[in-house]
Amino acid sequence: AQKVTQAQTEISVVEKEDVTLDCVYETRDTTYYLFWYKQPPSGELVFLIRRNSFDEQNEISGRYSWNFQKSTSSFNFTITASQVVDSAVYFCALSEVNTGNQFYFGTGTSLTVIP
Amino acid sequence: DTGVSQDPRHKITKRGQNVTFRCDPISEHNRLYWYRQTLGQGPEFLTYFQNEAQLEKSRLLSDRFSAERPKGSFSTLEIQRTEQGDSAMYLCASSLESQGAQIRYFGPGTRLTVT
């Protein structure tokens, strides 16, 4: 079973629009971590954020914000006022403490920001 | 602070040939991971090292694959008798052991094409 589901395969938005990337995860652990990574066309995965399962506070970093809701097992990522440089594939990942902190990646959402 | 580096960035080989990839982690990181990523998928775990010890291998890592990290610094991933199904991006990541899930910092990857 897929532990991390990113149902949106591809999204296109016009520059300056807001966009939300969905991530739904599945785990039986009470202690786990959630991550978002960005993979631009160059190929290198860039770390964006890590949250632990005990911290449901939403986080904002510039134009990026994250909404963690344990009740719905979701960890969604919103980009406000999107820019062309935001075009990339975004991956959500889950790490479970009881399985040796193994990373489980979703299949990614490809975001295209049209100028 | 230099990031994770990988060499080569691209490799084209004929089926049946052996290939070797190198990864240099962030210098103070004691954990090193290898992942494989195919088109449209998230990275899949292959193996990881803590210092020079190889602690875990995925079932994806067939007998044709071998990884080493002889001095606990750089690592090599060798694929023997390559097959077309081995064509993928091979990603290396490193992290610093600490409590909780360590953030993986990824290199730019080596794209392997087996013809």
Coordinates of C-alpha atoms in Angstrom, one line a residue:
Chain A
A1 CA 0.0 0.0 0.0
Q2 CA 1.2 3.5 -0.8
K3 CA 2.2 5.2 2.4
V4 CA 2.3 8.7 0.8
T5 CA -0.2 9.7 -1.8
Q6 CA 0.1 12.8 -4.0
A7 CA -3.1 12.6 -6.1
Q8 CA -2.2 15.6 -8.2
T9 CA 0.2 14.4 -10.9
E10 CA 0.4 17.7 -12.8
I11 CA -0.7 21.2 -12.0
S12 CA -0.5 24.3 -14.1
V13 CA -1.1 27.8 -12.8
V14 CA -0.6 31.3 -14.1
E15 CA 2.1 33.3 -12.4
K16 CA 0.9 35.1 -9.2
E17 CA -1.8 32.6 -8.6
D18 CA -1.8 30.6 -5.3
V19 CA -1.5 26.8 -5.6
T20 CA -1.9 24.0 -3.1
L21 CA -0.2 20.7 -3.4
D22 CA -1.9 17.9 -1.6
C23 CA -0.2 15.1 0.4
V24 CA -2.0 12.3 2.3
Y25 CA 0.0 9.8 4.3
E26 CA -0.7 6.5 6.0
T27 CA 1.0 5.3 9.1
R28 CA 0.3 3.4 12.3
D29 CA 3.2 5.0 14.2
T30 CA 2.5 7.7 16.7
T31 CA 5.9 9.2 16.1
Y32 CA 6.7 10.1 12.5
Y33 CA 8.1 12.9 10.4
L34 CA 6.8 14.5 7.2
F35 CA 8.9 16.3 4.6
W36 CA 8.5 18.3 1.4
Y37 CA 11.2 18.3 -1.2
K38 CA 11.5 20.3 -4.5
Q39 CA 13.1 18.8 -7.6
P40 CA 13.7 21.4 -10.2
P41 CA 14.6 20.4 -13.8
S42 CA 18.3 20.2 -12.8
G43 CA 17.3 17.1 -10.9
E44 CA 18.6 17.8 -7.4
L45 CA 16.1 17.3 -4.6
V46 CA 16.0 20.3 -2.4
F47 CA 14.8 20.0 1.2
L48 CA 12.0 22.4 2.1
I49 CA 10.5 21.4 5.4
R50 CA 10.3 18.7 8.1
R51 CA 7.5 18.4 10.6
N52 CA 7.2 15.9 13.4
S53 CA 3.9 14.2 14.3
F54 CA 3.6 16.1 17.6
D55 CA 3.7 19.5 16.1
E56 CA 0.6 20.4 14.2
Q57 CA 1.3 24.1 14.0
N58 CA 1.1 25.4 10.5
E59 CA 4.3 26.9 9.2
I60 CA 4.9 29.8 6.9
S61 CA 8.2 30.6 5.2
G62 CA 8.0 33.5 2.8
R63 CA 5.6 32.5 0.0
Y64 CA 5.5 28.9 1.3
S65 CA 3.1 27.6 3.9
W66 CA 2.3 24.1 5.2
N67 CA -0.9 22.8 6.7
F68 CA -0.5 19.7 8.8
Q69 CA -3.7 18.0 9.9
K70 CA -3.4 14.7 11.7
S71 CA -7.2 14.2 11.7
T72 CA -7.1 13.8 8.0
S73 CA -3.5 12.5 7.7
S74 CA -2.7 15.4 5.4
F75 CA 0.3 17.7 5.0
N76 CA -0.5 20.1 2.3
F77 CA 1.8 22.7 0.8
T78 CA 0.7 26.1 -0.5
I79 CA 2.7 28.5 -2.6
T80 CA 1.3 32.0 -2.6
A81 CA 1.8 34.3 -5.5
S82 CA 3.5 31.6 -7.6
Q83 CA 6.5 32.5 -9.7
V84 CA 8.1 30.8 -12.7
V85 CA 11.0 29.7 -10.6
D86 CA 8.5 27.6 -8.6
S87 CA 8.1 25.3 -11.6
A88 CA 9.4 21.9 -10.4
V89 CA 8.3 18.5 -9.2
Y90 CA 7.4 18.5 -5.5
F91 CA 7.7 15.4 -3.3
C92 CA 6.1 14.7 0.0
A93 CA 7.8 12.1 2.2
L94 CA 7.1 10.2 5.4
S95 CA 9.6 8.8 7.8
E96 CA 8.5 6.4 10.5
V97 CA 10.6 6.1 13.7
N98 CA 9.6 2.4 14.2
T99 CA 10.9 1.4 10.7
G100 CA 14.3 2.9 11.2
N101 CA 13.4 6.3 9.8
Q102 CA 13.0 5.0 6.4
F103 CA 11.8 7.5 3.9
Y104 CA 8.7 6.9 1.8
F105 CA 8.2 9.3 -1.0
G106 CA 5.1 10.1 -2.9
T107 CA 5.0 10.0 -6.7
G108 CA 5.4 13.8 -6.8
T109 CA 3.4 16.7 -8.2
S110 CA 4.7 18.4 -11.3
L111 CA 4.0 22.2 -11.0
T112 CA 4.2 24.4 -14.0
V113 CA 3.9 28.2 -13.5
I114 CA 3.1 29.9 -16.7
P115 CA 4.3 33.5 -17.1
Chain B
D1 CA 29.8 24.2 3.0
T2 CA 29.7 22.1 -0.1
G3 CA 26.7 19.9 -0.8
V4 CA 26.5 16.3 -1.8
S5 CA 28.3 15.7 -5.1
Q6 CA 28.0 12.8 -7.5
D7 CA 30.0 11.6 -10.4
P8 CA 29.4 11.2 -13.3
R9 CA 26.2 13.2 -13.9
H10 CA 25.3 11.1 -16.9
K11 CA 26.3 7.6 -18.0
I12 CA 25.4 5.8 -21.1
T13 CA 26.4 2.2 -21.3
K14 CA 25.6 -0.9 -23.3
R15 CA 23.6 -3.8 -21.8
G16 CA 25.9 -6.2 -20.0
Q17 CA 28.6 -3.7 -19.1
N18 CA 29.5 -2.8 -15.5
V19 CA 29.2 0.8 -14.2
T20 CA 30.3 2.5 -11.1
F21 CA 29.0 5.7 -9.6
R22 CA 30.6 7.8 -6.9
C23 CA 29.0 9.9 -4.2
D24 CA 30.8 12.4 -1.9
P25 CA 28.5 13.4 1.0
I26 CA 28.6 16.6 3.1
S27 CA 31.8 16.2 5.0
E28 CA 30.4 16.0 8.6
H29 CA 27.6 13.7 7.7
N30 CA 28.0 10.1 8.9
R31 CA 25.0 8.6 7.1
L32 CA 24.9 8.1 3.4
Y33 CA 22.0 6.8 1.3
W34 CA 21.5 5.6 -2.2
Y35 CA 18.1 5.9 -4.0
R36 CA 16.9 5.1 -7.5
Q37 CA 14.4 7.3 -9.2
T38 CA 12.5 6.3 -12.4
L39 CA 10.5 8.7 -14.5
G40 CA 7.3 9.8 -12.8
Q41 CA 8.2 8.2 -9.5
G42 CA 9.6 9.3 -6.3
P43 CA 13.0 8.1 -5.1
E44 CA 13.1 4.5 -3.9
F45 CA 15.5 3.5 -1.2
L46 CA 18.4 1.2 -2.2
T47 CA 20.8 1.1 0.7
Y48 CA 22.4 3.2 3.4
F49 CA 25.6 3.4 5.4
Q50 CA 26.4 4.7 8.8
N51 CA 30.1 5.5 8.6
E52 CA 31.6 2.6 6.8
A53 CA 28.9 0.0 7.8
Q54 CA 26.2 -0.9 5.4
L55 CA 23.2 -1.1 7.7
E56 CA 20.3 -1.8 5.4
K57 CA 19.6 -3.0 1.8
S58 CA 16.4 -2.8 -0.1
R59 CA 15.0 -5.8 -1.9
L60 CA 15.4 -3.7 -5.0
L61 CA 19.1 -4.1 -4.6
S62 CA 19.7 -7.3 -6.6
D63 CA 22.9 -9.3 -6.5
R64 CA 24.2 -7.3 -9.5
F65 CA 24.3 -4.2 -7.3
S66 CA 27.0 -3.5 -4.7
A67 CA 27.8 -0.5 -2.7
E68 CA 30.8 0.4 -0.6
R69 CA 31.9 3.2 1.7
P70 CA 35.4 2.0 2.6
K71 CA 36.5 4.9 4.8
G72 CA 33.2 6.2 5.9
S73 CA 33.6 9.2 3.5
F74 CA 32.7 8.8 -0.2
S75 CA 30.7 5.8 -1.5
T76 CA 30.5 3.9 -4.7
L77 CA 27.6 2.1 -6.2
E78 CA 28.4 -0.6 -8.8
I79 CA 26.0 -2.3 -11.1
Q80 CA 27.3 -5.4 -12.9
R81 CA 25.9 -6.8 -16.1
T82 CA 23.6 -3.8 -16.6
E83 CA 20.1 -4.4 -17.9
Q84 CA 17.8 -1.9 -19.7
G85 CA 15.6 -1.9 -16.6
D86 CA 18.5 -0.4 -14.7
S87 CA 18.1 2.9 -16.6
A88 CA 17.2 5.5 -14.0
M89 CA 18.5 8.4 -12.0
Y90 CA 20.6 7.2 -9.1
L91 CA 20.5 9.7 -6.2
C92 CA 22.8 9.9 -3.3
A93 CA 21.9 11.6 0.0
S94 CA 23.6 12.2 3.3
S95 CA 22.5 13.1 6.8
L96 CA 23.9 13.7 10.2
E97 CA 22.7 11.2 12.8
S98 CA 20.6 12.7 15.5
Q99 CA 17.5 12.0 17.3
G100 CA 14.5 11.8 15.1
A101 CA 14.3 11.6 11.4
Q102 CA 17.4 13.1 9.8
I103 CA 17.0 15.5 6.9
R104 CA 18.4 13.9 3.8
Y105 CA 20.4 16.2 1.6
F106 CA 20.5 15.0 -1.9
G107 CA 23.1 15.2 -4.6
P108 CA 22.4 16.0 -8.3
G109 CA 22.1 12.4 -9.2
T110 CA 23.7 10.2 -11.9
R111 CA 21.4 9.5 -14.8
L112 CA 22.1 6.0 -16.2
T113 CA 20.9 5.0 -19.7
V114 CA 21.4 1.4 -20.7
T115 CA 21.1 0.8 -24.4

